[in-house]
């Protein structure tokens, strides 16, 4: 079943180009074989009830763990692309401290298993408390999952099936990437409805999405061996710091979570600009720093934050498209990713971080697919 891969996790990392392609194919009416940009000016078809997305004033997202990280990328997209104020809540917090009721609110539950107790309870609570308090407060619930047959869909009639299929490794990989793709489609659909993006920009982003499967393949092909070799340097490391900014801050969080869950190495992530407000005190030669540095609004900022870490003797690993020559000034090691539109970059920056966590854990001889103390679906509170 592992088809020659040592672990399900690695197999699932390699399934990502296909997963992204099949998610996009399900909801995008574009010609996949031609080199041309989308034929139709508005090719997104999510198949949701029309009333769900009409006259929205805000969005709230409830989720746990990796799905919460996907929600943070979703927030960035919904706010920056569709101009919709968005809050992301840990489901376990939201259910006991719900935010004040606001009108015209879309509530999105993100869950790979479709069975996470806290996420289901948060959605149920939202449904109950919005019952009978008037039209404009009516519950509008949307689920994002790869398990459309799960308990989630009994509670939430509108579902975006991410088409990631079942994931066996406990650490979420392909399901995370697919959840993020679902958020791109939703944010672009809303941007079109709300006219917050020009037609040209919408076309550019849709074309960019279409290129992603091949670009993920490129990252996998170029890095597999390289990251495996690099992982030897970190088998004995005790602490890691991950930094990123903007749309890649959630990817820093996700990279750190992957590392801690499967390798049991302590890892923390910060928005790079926060380092100087405390965490920089942790840095020395024993604490490597992984910096996500993608060209765009915060590129120079991240590079200078990375320099500050290097000045504290931390080994600096850059996830960046900078060529070797340029990168040498800033980073000790580079995990190269193709240069893409900043908005689309999280899909590509995720992959090297998954490989890094995987290889460190595998070299430590750990049970990567079944890490201690963790379960694939958390059906208890
Ligand atoms: C991370 C991981 C967990 C889950 C979390 C939510 O690799 O597996 O953090 O993301 O338990 O699970 P779902 O998405 O099933 O609600």
mmCIF file of C-alpha atoms and ligand atoms in Angstrom:
data_model
loop_
_atom_site.group_PDB
_atom_site.id
_atom_site.type_symbol
_atom_site.label_atom_id
_atom_site.label_comp_id
_atom_site.label_asym_id
_atom_site.label_seq_id
_atom_site.Cartn_x
_atom_site.Cartn_y
_atom_site.Cartn_z
ATOM 1 C CA UNK A 1 0.000 0.000 0.000
ATOM 2 C CA UNK A 2 2.909 2.339 0.576
ATOM 3 C CA UNK A 3 3.882 1.857 -3.061
ATOM 4 C CA UNK A 4 7.593 1.726 -2.362
ATOM 5 C CA UNK A 5 7.631 4.621 0.075
ATOM 6 C CA UNK A 6 9.022 3.961 3.532
ATOM 7 C CA UNK A 7 6.116 5.686 5.236
ATOM 8 C CA UNK A 8 2.609 6.794 4.361
ATOM 9 C CA UNK A 9 3.600 10.334 5.237
ATOM 10 C CA UNK A 10 6.206 10.424 2.456
ATOM 11 C CA UNK A 11 3.774 8.828 0.020
ATOM 12 C CA UNK A 12 1.176 11.456 0.893
ATOM 13 C CA UNK A 13 3.699 14.277 0.456
ATOM 14 C CA UNK A 14 4.312 12.910 -3.038
ATOM 15 C CA UNK A 15 0.591 12.727 -3.758
ATOM 16 C CA UNK A 16 0.294 16.500 -3.410
ATOM 17 C CA UNK A 17 0.690 17.473 -7.090
ATOM 18 C CA UNK A 18 -2.127 15.069 -7.987
ATOM 19 C CA UNK A 19 -4.310 16.214 -5.084
ATOM 20 C CA UNK A 20 -3.975 19.869 -6.017
ATOM 21 C CA UNK A 21 -4.720 19.039 -9.635
ATOM 22 C CA UNK A 22 -7.840 17.069 -8.818
ATOM 23 C CA UNK A 23 -9.145 19.706 -6.405
ATOM 24 C CA UNK A 24 -8.669 22.415 -9.045
ATOM 25 C CA UNK A 25 -10.183 20.244 -11.772
ATOM 26 C CA UNK A 26 -13.312 19.721 -9.724
ATOM 27 C CA UNK A 27 -14.066 23.398 -9.278
ATOM 28 C CA UNK A 28 -12.345 25.238 -12.108
ATOM 29 C CA UNK A 29 -13.774 25.179 -15.585
ATOM 30 C CA UNK A 30 -10.580 25.686 -17.504
ATOM 31 C CA UNK A 31 -8.836 23.954 -20.326
ATOM 32 C CA UNK A 32 -6.046 21.977 -18.700
ATOM 33 C CA UNK A 33 -4.321 20.925 -21.871
ATOM 34 C CA UNK A 34 -4.009 24.279 -23.598
ATOM 35 C CA UNK A 35 -1.301 26.723 -22.633
ATOM 36 C CA UNK A 36 -3.802 29.521 -22.670
ATOM 37 C CA UNK A 37 -5.258 31.173 -19.610
ATOM 38 C CA UNK A 38 -8.789 30.258 -18.603
ATOM 39 C CA UNK A 39 -11.296 30.289 -21.394
ATOM 40 C CA UNK A 40 -14.169 31.576 -19.275
ATOM 41 C CA UNK A 41 -13.778 34.875 -17.396
ATOM 42 C CA UNK A 42 -15.382 33.350 -14.318
ATOM 43 C CA UNK A 43 -14.459 29.700 -14.179
ATOM 44 C CA UNK A 44 -14.971 28.912 -10.464
ATOM 45 C CA UNK A 45 -17.893 26.602 -9.646
ATOM 46 C CA UNK A 46 -17.977 25.645 -5.983
ATOM 47 C CA UNK A 47 -21.539 24.322 -6.154
ATOM 48 C CA UNK A 48 -22.628 25.990 -2.890
ATOM 49 C CA UNK A 49 -26.099 27.378 -2.153
ATOM 50 C CA UNK A 50 -26.287 30.891 -3.548
ATOM 51 C CA UNK A 51 -27.632 32.378 -0.307
ATOM 52 C CA UNK A 52 -24.511 31.248 1.565
ATOM 53 C CA UNK A 53 -22.188 33.810 0.002
ATOM 54 C CA UNK A 54 -24.571 36.710 -0.647
ATOM 55 C CA UNK A 55 -24.168 40.051 1.176
ATOM 56 C CA UNK A 56 -21.516 38.788 3.528
ATOM 57 C CA UNK A 57 -20.055 41.191 6.052
ATOM 58 C CA UNK A 58 -17.607 38.922 7.799
ATOM 59 C CA UNK A 59 -16.215 35.419 8.032
ATOM 60 C CA UNK A 60 -15.242 33.338 11.030
ATOM 61 C CA UNK A 61 -13.225 30.142 10.771
ATOM 62 C CA UNK A 62 -13.157 27.386 13.408
ATOM 63 C CA UNK A 63 -10.610 24.557 13.341
ATOM 64 C CA UNK A 64 -7.845 22.781 15.268
ATOM 65 C CA UNK A 65 -4.166 22.045 14.640
ATOM 66 C CA UNK A 66 -3.053 21.982 11.044
ATOM 67 C CA UNK A 67 -6.567 22.828 9.840
ATOM 68 C CA UNK A 68 -6.363 25.978 11.968
ATOM 69 C CA UNK A 69 -3.182 26.882 10.077
ATOM 70 C CA UNK A 70 -5.047 26.423 6.783
ATOM 71 C CA UNK A 71 -7.662 28.770 8.262
ATOM 72 C CA UNK A 72 -4.968 31.405 8.885
ATOM 73 C CA UNK A 73 -3.943 31.287 5.224
ATOM 74 C CA UNK A 74 -7.668 31.513 4.437
ATOM 75 C CA UNK A 75 -7.987 34.643 6.563
ATOM 76 C CA UNK A 76 -5.154 36.302 4.704
ATOM 77 C CA UNK A 77 -6.788 35.494 1.356
ATOM 78 C CA UNK A 78 -10.336 36.458 2.358
ATOM 79 C CA UNK A 79 -9.152 39.774 3.741
ATOM 80 C CA UNK A 80 -6.570 40.732 1.118
ATOM 81 C CA UNK A 81 -8.336 39.335 -1.945
ATOM 82 C CA UNK A 82 -12.048 39.509 -1.090
ATOM 83 C CA UNK A 83 -11.901 42.385 1.449
ATOM 84 C CA UNK A 84 -13.897 40.386 4.002
ATOM 85 C CA UNK A 85 -12.987 40.828 7.680
ATOM 86 C CA UNK A 86 -12.131 37.330 8.948
ATOM 87 C CA UNK A 87 -11.424 35.835 12.345
ATOM 88 C CA UNK A 88 -9.802 32.452 12.904
ATOM 89 C CA UNK A 89 -10.646 30.646 16.137
ATOM 90 C CA UNK A 90 -9.367 27.509 17.787
ATOM 91 C CA UNK A 91 -12.571 25.491 17.920
ATOM 92 C CA UNK A 92 -11.804 24.441 21.502
ATOM 93 C CA UNK A 93 -11.712 28.088 22.577
ATOM 94 C CA UNK A 94 -14.576 29.379 20.483
ATOM 95 C CA UNK A 95 -17.088 26.865 21.784
ATOM 96 C CA UNK A 96 -16.710 28.179 25.346
ATOM 97 C CA UNK A 97 -16.134 31.834 24.526
ATOM 98 C CA UNK A 98 -18.104 32.626 21.389
ATOM 99 C CA UNK A 99 -17.594 36.077 19.922
ATOM 100 C CA UNK A 100 -20.587 38.467 19.956
ATOM 101 C CA UNK A 101 -23.205 37.657 17.320
ATOM 102 C CA UNK A 102 -22.659 39.655 14.157
ATOM 103 C CA UNK A 103 -25.009 39.771 11.187
ATOM 104 C CA UNK A 104 -24.339 38.353 7.717
ATOM 105 C CA UNK A 105 -21.562 36.079 8.932
ATOM 106 C CA UNK A 106 -20.195 33.020 7.185
ATOM 107 C CA UNK A 107 -18.820 30.384 9.564
ATOM 108 C CA UNK A 108 -16.336 27.942 8.068
ATOM 109 C CA UNK A 109 -15.366 24.693 9.796
ATOM 110 C CA UNK A 110 -12.126 23.217 8.472
ATOM 111 C CA UNK A 111 -11.411 19.596 9.340
ATOM 112 C CA UNK A 112 -9.530 16.843 7.584
ATOM 113 C CA UNK A 113 -11.263 14.011 9.401
ATOM 114 C CA UNK A 114 -14.674 15.683 9.571
ATOM 115 C CA UNK A 115 -14.869 14.165 13.061
ATOM 116 C CA UNK A 116 -12.917 16.513 15.361
ATOM 117 C CA UNK A 117 -15.123 16.907 18.445
ATOM 118 C CA UNK A 118 -14.258 20.534 19.187
ATOM 119 C CA UNK A 119 -14.756 21.676 15.602
ATOM 120 C CA UNK A 120 -18.118 19.925 15.330
ATOM 121 C CA UNK A 121 -19.204 21.345 18.706
ATOM 122 C CA UNK A 122 -18.220 24.889 17.690
ATOM 123 C CA UNK A 123 -20.282 24.589 14.510
ATOM 124 C CA UNK A 124 -23.239 23.077 16.369
ATOM 125 C CA UNK A 125 -23.098 25.900 18.917
ATOM 126 C CA UNK A 126 -23.090 28.484 16.140
ATOM 127 C CA UNK A 127 -26.079 26.821 14.507
ATOM 128 C CA UNK A 128 -28.044 26.729 17.771
ATOM 129 C CA UNK A 129 -27.354 30.248 18.932
ATOM 130 C CA UNK A 130 -28.283 31.738 15.569
ATOM 131 C CA UNK A 131 -31.571 29.887 15.455
ATOM 132 C CA UNK A 132 -34.615 32.191 15.682
ATOM 133 C CA UNK A 133 -32.762 35.488 16.189
ATOM 134 C CA UNK A 134 -33.736 36.957 12.836
ATOM 135 C CA UNK A 135 -32.884 36.652 9.198
ATOM 136 C CA UNK A 136 -29.682 38.657 9.170
ATOM 137 C CA UNK A 137 -28.167 36.617 11.983
ATOM 138 C CA UNK A 138 -29.114 33.292 10.413
ATOM 139 C CA UNK A 139 -26.393 30.653 10.545
ATOM 140 C CA UNK A 140 -24.494 30.225 7.300
ATOM 141 C CA UNK A 141 -22.239 27.235 7.703
ATOM 142 C CA UNK A 142 -19.616 25.936 5.309
ATOM 143 C CA UNK A 143 -17.384 22.889 5.767
ATOM 144 C CA UNK A 144 -13.989 22.295 4.164
ATOM 145 C CA UNK A 145 -12.947 18.639 4.322
ATOM 146 C CA UNK A 146 -11.599 15.690 2.368
ATOM 147 C CA UNK A 147 -14.148 13.407 4.071
ATOM 148 C CA UNK A 148 -17.543 14.438 2.679
ATOM 149 C CA UNK A 149 -19.085 11.299 4.200
ATOM 150 C CA UNK A 150 -18.075 12.332 7.755
ATOM 151 C CA UNK A 151 -20.128 13.693 10.683
ATOM 152 C CA UNK A 152 -19.290 17.210 9.472
ATOM 153 C CA UNK A 153 -21.583 16.865 6.466
ATOM 154 C CA UNK A 154 -24.483 15.727 8.621
ATOM 155 C CA UNK A 155 -24.189 19.020 10.482
ATOM 156 C CA UNK A 156 -23.221 21.309 7.591
ATOM 157 C CA UNK A 157 -25.052 20.929 4.277
ATOM 158 C CA UNK A 158 -22.620 23.064 2.272
ATOM 159 C CA UNK A 159 -19.266 21.357 1.890
ATOM 160 C CA UNK A 160 -16.203 21.975 -0.224
ATOM 161 C CA UNK A 161 -14.735 18.504 -0.724
ATOM 162 C CA UNK A 162 -11.012 19.081 -1.160
ATOM 163 C CA UNK A 163 -10.566 15.797 -3.030
ATOM 164 C CA UNK A 164 -7.444 14.947 -1.032
ATOM 165 C CA UNK A 165 -8.816 11.487 -0.272
ATOM 166 C CA UNK A 166 -8.067 9.591 2.914
ATOM 167 C CA UNK A 167 -4.821 10.396 4.689
ATOM 168 C CA UNK A 168 -3.167 7.651 6.705
ATOM 169 C CA UNK A 169 -0.099 9.327 8.201
ATOM 170 C CA UNK A 170 -1.145 11.035 11.427
ATOM 171 C CA UNK A 171 0.696 14.213 10.450
ATOM 172 C CA UNK A 172 -1.505 16.091 8.003
ATOM 173 C CA UNK A 173 0.276 16.884 4.722
ATOM 174 C CA UNK A 174 -1.760 16.535 1.534
ATOM 175 C CA UNK A 175 -4.988 17.387 3.354
ATOM 176 C CA UNK A 176 -3.491 20.699 4.518
ATOM 177 C CA UNK A 177 -2.395 21.681 1.023
ATOM 178 C CA UNK A 178 -5.848 20.776 -0.315
ATOM 179 C CA UNK A 179 -7.585 22.856 2.383
ATOM 180 C CA UNK A 180 -5.479 25.840 1.359
ATOM 181 C CA UNK A 181 -6.453 25.277 -2.293
ATOM 182 C CA UNK A 182 -10.114 25.309 -1.204
ATOM 183 C CA UNK A 183 -9.521 28.706 0.416
ATOM 184 C CA UNK A 184 -7.993 30.064 -2.811
ATOM 185 C CA UNK A 185 -11.073 29.003 -4.737
ATOM 186 C CA UNK A 186 -13.434 30.450 -2.142
ATOM 187 C CA UNK A 187 -11.534 33.744 -1.852
ATOM 188 C CA UNK A 188 -11.345 34.170 -5.627
ATOM 189 C CA UNK A 189 -15.032 33.316 -6.005
ATOM 190 C CA UNK A 190 -15.899 35.934 -3.371
ATOM 191 C CA UNK A 191 -13.508 38.448 -4.924
ATOM 192 C CA UNK A 192 -15.331 38.016 -8.205
ATOM 193 C CA UNK A 193 -18.760 38.400 -6.590
ATOM 194 C CA UNK A 194 -17.708 41.429 -4.575
ATOM 195 C CA UNK A 195 -15.649 42.911 -7.406
ATOM 196 C CA UNK A 196 -12.626 43.379 -5.235
ATOM 197 C CA UNK A 197 -10.169 42.143 -7.888
ATOM 198 C CA UNK A 198 -9.790 43.221 -11.482
ATOM 199 C CA UNK A 199 -10.545 40.638 -14.149
ATOM 200 C CA UNK A 200 -6.901 40.648 -15.144
ATOM 201 C CA UNK A 201 -5.669 39.968 -11.636
ATOM 202 C CA UNK A 202 -8.248 37.193 -11.225
ATOM 203 C CA UNK A 203 -7.038 35.653 -14.473
ATOM 204 C CA UNK A 204 -3.404 35.851 -13.369
ATOM 205 C CA UNK A 205 -4.161 34.122 -10.067
ATOM 206 C CA UNK A 206 -6.205 31.381 -11.712
ATOM 207 C CA UNK A 207 -3.413 30.769 -14.183
ATOM 208 C CA UNK A 208 -1.003 30.689 -11.241
ATOM 209 C CA UNK A 209 -3.116 28.042 -9.514
ATOM 210 C CA UNK A 210 -3.006 25.962 -12.663
ATOM 211 C CA UNK A 211 0.808 25.968 -12.611
ATOM 212 C CA UNK A 212 1.041 24.784 -8.997
ATOM 213 C CA UNK A 213 0.921 20.997 -9.516
ATOM 214 C CA UNK A 214 3.937 21.081 -11.839
ATOM 215 C CA UNK A 215 5.761 23.443 -9.476
ATOM 216 C CA UNK A 216 5.168 21.155 -6.481
ATOM 217 C CA UNK A 217 6.579 18.305 -8.570
ATOM 218 C CA UNK A 218 9.613 20.434 -9.290
ATOM 219 C CA UNK A 219 10.178 21.091 -5.574
ATOM 220 C CA UNK A 220 9.817 17.392 -4.765
ATOM 221 C CA UNK A 221 12.185 16.298 -7.504
ATOM 222 C CA UNK A 222 14.868 18.828 -6.733
ATOM 223 C CA UNK A 223 14.808 18.470 -2.972
ATOM 224 C CA UNK A 224 14.101 14.940 -1.909
ATOM 225 C CA UNK A 225 17.751 13.759 -1.779
ATOM 226 C CA UNK A 226 19.057 17.102 -0.705
ATOM 227 C CA UNK A 227 16.771 17.485 2.293
ATOM 228 C CA UNK A 228 17.477 13.907 3.341
ATOM 229 C CA UNK A 229 21.210 14.679 3.408
ATOM 230 C CA UNK A 230 20.616 17.957 5.227
ATOM 231 C CA UNK A 231 18.498 16.236 7.883
ATOM 232 C CA UNK A 232 21.622 14.435 9.187
ATOM 233 C CA UNK A 233 22.820 17.749 10.591
ATOM 234 C CA UNK A 234 19.770 18.083 12.820
ATOM 235 C CA UNK A 235 19.247 14.648 14.264
ATOM 236 C CA UNK A 236 20.577 15.790 17.647
ATOM 237 C CA UNK A 237 19.106 19.297 17.605
ATOM 238 C CA UNK A 238 16.846 20.215 20.539
ATOM 239 C CA UNK A 239 15.190 23.415 19.393
ATOM 240 C CA UNK A 240 14.199 24.986 16.105
ATOM 241 C CA UNK A 241 12.725 28.394 15.313
ATOM 242 C CA UNK A 242 10.662 29.032 12.171
ATOM 243 C CA UNK A 243 10.004 32.530 10.911
ATOM 244 C CA UNK A 244 7.805 33.926 8.146
ATOM 245 C CA UNK A 245 5.623 36.948 7.559
ATOM 246 C CA UNK A 246 2.320 37.742 5.915
ATOM 247 C CA UNK A 247 0.781 34.827 4.110
ATOM 248 C CA UNK A 248 3.796 32.671 4.963
ATOM 249 C CA UNK A 249 3.576 33.134 8.727
ATOM 250 C CA UNK A 250 0.986 30.316 8.952
ATOM 251 C CA UNK A 251 3.384 28.136 6.945
ATOM 252 C CA UNK A 252 6.091 28.766 9.545
ATOM 253 C CA UNK A 253 3.582 27.614 12.196
ATOM 254 C CA UNK A 254 2.756 24.541 10.136
ATOM 255 C CA UNK A 255 6.446 23.709 9.532
ATOM 256 C CA UNK A 256 7.119 23.898 13.270
ATOM 257 C CA UNK A 257 4.076 21.756 14.106
ATOM 258 C CA UNK A 258 5.133 19.069 11.608
ATOM 259 C CA UNK A 259 8.595 18.931 13.139
ATOM 260 C CA UNK A 260 7.404 18.708 16.735
ATOM 261 C CA UNK A 261 4.700 16.121 16.168
ATOM 262 C CA UNK A 262 6.812 13.557 14.350
ATOM 263 C CA UNK A 263 10.385 14.215 15.520
ATOM 264 C CA UNK A 264 9.601 15.341 19.100
ATOM 265 C CA UNK A 265 12.039 18.222 18.611
ATOM 266 C CA UNK A 266 10.888 21.462 20.180
ATOM 267 C CA UNK A 267 9.997 23.973 17.493
ATOM 268 C CA UNK A 268 8.323 27.351 17.599
ATOM 269 C CA UNK A 269 7.226 29.738 14.914
ATOM 270 C CA UNK A 270 7.019 33.516 15.003
ATOM 271 C CA UNK A 271 6.131 36.258 12.592
ATOM 272 C CA UNK A 272 9.691 37.328 11.738
ATOM 273 C CA UNK A 273 9.106 40.890 12.956
ATOM 274 C CA UNK A 274 8.277 39.617 16.457
ATOM 275 C CA UNK A 275 11.669 37.992 17.047
ATOM 276 C CA UNK A 276 13.194 41.145 18.490
ATOM 277 C CA UNK A 277 10.383 41.411 21.050
ATOM 278 C CA UNK A 278 11.594 38.401 23.013
ATOM 279 C CA UNK A 279 12.289 35.168 21.157
ATOM 280 C CA UNK A 280 15.604 36.403 19.774
ATOM 281 C CA UNK A 281 16.982 35.827 23.279
ATOM 282 C CA UNK A 282 16.721 32.083 22.577
ATOM 283 C CA UNK A 283 19.079 32.149 19.624
ATOM 284 C CA UNK A 284 22.608 30.787 19.575
ATOM 285 C CA UNK A 285 24.660 28.322 17.535
ATOM 286 C CA UNK A 286 22.580 25.431 18.856
ATOM 287 C CA UNK A 287 19.251 26.790 17.601
ATOM 288 C CA UNK A 288 18.749 26.679 13.835
ATOM 289 C CA UNK A 289 16.322 29.131 12.261
ATOM 290 C CA UNK A 290 14.203 28.295 9.226
ATOM 291 C CA UNK A 291 13.173 31.473 7.392
ATOM 292 C CA UNK A 292 10.550 31.607 4.663
ATOM 293 C CA UNK A 293 11.618 34.414 2.353
ATOM 294 C CA UNK A 294 9.466 34.817 -0.744
ATOM 295 C CA UNK A 295 9.585 37.896 -2.988
ATOM 296 C CA UNK A 296 6.668 40.229 -2.348
ATOM 297 C CA UNK A 297 5.501 42.757 0.212
ATOM 298 C CA UNK A 298 7.654 41.554 3.114
ATOM 299 C CA UNK A 299 10.652 40.059 1.316
ATOM 300 C CA UNK A 300 13.271 42.602 2.408
ATOM 301 C CA UNK A 301 11.861 42.608 5.916
ATOM 302 C CA UNK A 302 12.216 38.840 6.258
ATOM 303 C CA UNK A 303 15.752 38.952 4.858
ATOM 304 C CA UNK A 304 16.765 41.528 7.417
ATOM 305 C CA UNK A 305 15.055 39.601 10.244
ATOM 306 C CA UNK A 306 17.002 36.536 9.067
ATOM 307 C CA UNK A 307 20.268 38.478 9.176
ATOM 308 C CA UNK A 308 19.562 39.379 12.788
ATOM 309 C CA UNK A 309 19.233 35.682 13.593
ATOM 310 C CA UNK A 310 22.455 34.858 11.784
ATOM 311 C CA UNK A 311 24.251 37.516 13.782
ATOM 312 C CA UNK A 312 23.344 35.438 16.889
ATOM 313 C CA UNK A 313 25.200 32.461 15.339
ATOM 314 C CA UNK A 314 22.059 30.528 14.482
ATOM 315 C CA UNK A 315 22.365 28.306 11.458
ATOM 316 C CA UNK A 316 20.032 29.863 8.929
ATOM 317 C CA UNK A 317 17.981 27.756 6.533
ATOM 318 C CA UNK A 318 16.176 29.762 3.856
ATOM 319 C CA UNK A 319 13.110 28.661 1.942
ATOM 320 C CA UNK A 320 13.482 31.023 -0.985
ATOM 321 C CA UNK A 321 13.794 31.309 -4.760
ATOM 322 C CA UNK A 322 16.999 33.390 -4.469
ATOM 323 C CA UNK A 323 19.798 31.901 -6.528
ATOM 324 C CA UNK A 324 22.837 30.466 -4.793
ATOM 325 C CA UNK A 325 24.970 33.535 -5.253
ATOM 326 C CA UNK A 326 22.382 35.933 -3.811
ATOM 327 C CA UNK A 327 21.295 33.570 -1.082
ATOM 328 C CA UNK A 328 24.815 33.085 0.238
ATOM 329 C CA UNK A 329 24.790 36.567 1.745
ATOM 330 C CA UNK A 330 21.882 35.702 3.979
ATOM 331 C CA UNK A 331 21.508 31.954 4.432
ATOM 332 C CA UNK A 332 23.770 29.062 5.370
ATOM 333 C CA UNK A 333 21.538 26.576 3.590
ATOM 334 C CA UNK A 334 18.858 27.118 0.958
ATOM 335 C CA UNK A 335 15.791 25.022 0.248
ATOM 336 C CA UNK A 336 14.951 26.402 -3.186
ATOM 337 C CA UNK A 337 11.382 26.948 -4.352
ATOM 338 C CA UNK A 338 10.233 28.457 -7.653
ATOM 339 C CA UNK A 339 9.423 32.151 -7.680
ATOM 340 C CA UNK A 340 5.658 32.602 -7.867
ATOM 341 C CA UNK A 341 3.083 35.241 -7.090
ATOM 342 C CA UNK A 342 3.398 35.894 -3.358
ATOM 343 C CA UNK A 343 -0.260 34.997 -2.775
ATOM 344 C CA UNK A 344 0.268 31.500 -4.179
ATOM 345 C CA UNK A 345 3.605 30.861 -2.479
ATOM 346 C CA UNK A 346 2.356 29.029 0.664
ATOM 347 C CA UNK A 347 1.603 25.888 -1.323
ATOM 348 C CA UNK A 348 5.232 25.706 -2.448
ATOM 349 C CA UNK A 349 6.913 26.794 0.793
ATOM 350 C CA UNK A 350 5.008 24.082 2.682
ATOM 351 C CA UNK A 351 6.621 21.218 0.788
ATOM 352 C CA UNK A 352 10.306 21.587 1.829
ATOM 353 C CA UNK A 353 9.213 22.003 5.456
ATOM 354 C CA UNK A 354 7.231 18.744 5.280
ATOM 355 C CA UNK A 355 10.296 16.987 3.826
ATOM 356 C CA UNK A 356 12.599 18.454 6.464
ATOM 357 C CA UNK A 357 10.355 17.289 9.317
ATOM 358 C CA UNK A 358 9.879 13.885 7.702
ATOM 359 C CA UNK A 359 13.578 13.174 7.147
ATOM 360 C CA UNK A 360 14.675 14.351 10.576
ATOM 361 C CA UNK A 361 12.058 12.104 12.212
ATOM 362 C CA UNK A 362 12.828 9.145 9.938
ATOM 363 C CA UNK A 363 16.568 9.456 10.680
ATOM 364 C CA UNK A 364 15.804 9.489 14.383
ATOM 365 C CA UNK A 365 14.183 6.114 13.782
ATOM 366 C CA UNK A 366 10.757 7.253 14.931
ATOM 367 C CA UNK A 367 7.354 5.915 14.008
ATOM 368 C CA UNK A 368 6.593 8.725 11.610
ATOM 369 C CA UNK A 369 3.097 7.564 10.657
ATOM 370 C CA UNK A 370 1.973 6.974 14.240
ATOM 371 C CA UNK A 371 3.687 9.489 16.509
ATOM 372 C CA UNK A 372 3.369 8.981 20.238
ATOM 373 C CA UNK A 373 0.338 10.455 22.017
ATOM 374 C CA UNK A 374 -1.421 11.458 18.780
ATOM 375 C CA UNK A 375 -4.448 10.127 16.913
ATOM 376 C CA UNK A 376 -5.614 10.711 13.369
ATOM 377 C CA UNK A 377 -9.014 11.827 14.469
ATOM 378 C CA UNK A 378 -9.611 13.522 17.790
ATOM 379 C CA UNK A 379 -13.190 12.597 18.593
ATOM 380 C CA UNK A 380 -12.993 13.477 22.270
ATOM 381 C CA UNK A 381 -12.819 16.920 23.756
HETATM 382 C C1 LIG B 1 -1.418 17.880 12.512
HETATM 383 C C2 LIG B 1 -2.583 17.149 12.906
HETATM 384 C C3 LIG B 1 -3.542 17.748 13.888
HETATM 385 C C4 LIG B 1 -4.880 17.943 13.190
HETATM 386 C C5 LIG B 1 -5.965 18.386 14.175
HETATM 387 C C6 LIG B 1 -7.266 18.693 13.477
HETATM 388 O O1 LIG B 1 -0.616 17.185 11.622
HETATM 389 O O2 LIG B 1 -2.808 16.090 12.386
HETATM 390 O O3 LIG B 1 -3.060 18.953 14.400
HETATM 391 O O4 LIG B 1 -4.688 18.899 12.184
HETATM 392 O O5 LIG B 1 -6.163 17.373 15.113
HETATM 393 O O6 LIG B 1 -7.749 17.580 12.806
HETATM 394 P P1 LIG B 1 -8.894 17.666 11.742
HETATM 395 O O7 LIG B 1 -8.361 18.407 10.568
HETATM 396 O O8 LIG B 1 -9.220 16.244 11.408
HETATM 397 O O9 LIG B 1 -10.056 18.377 12.352
#
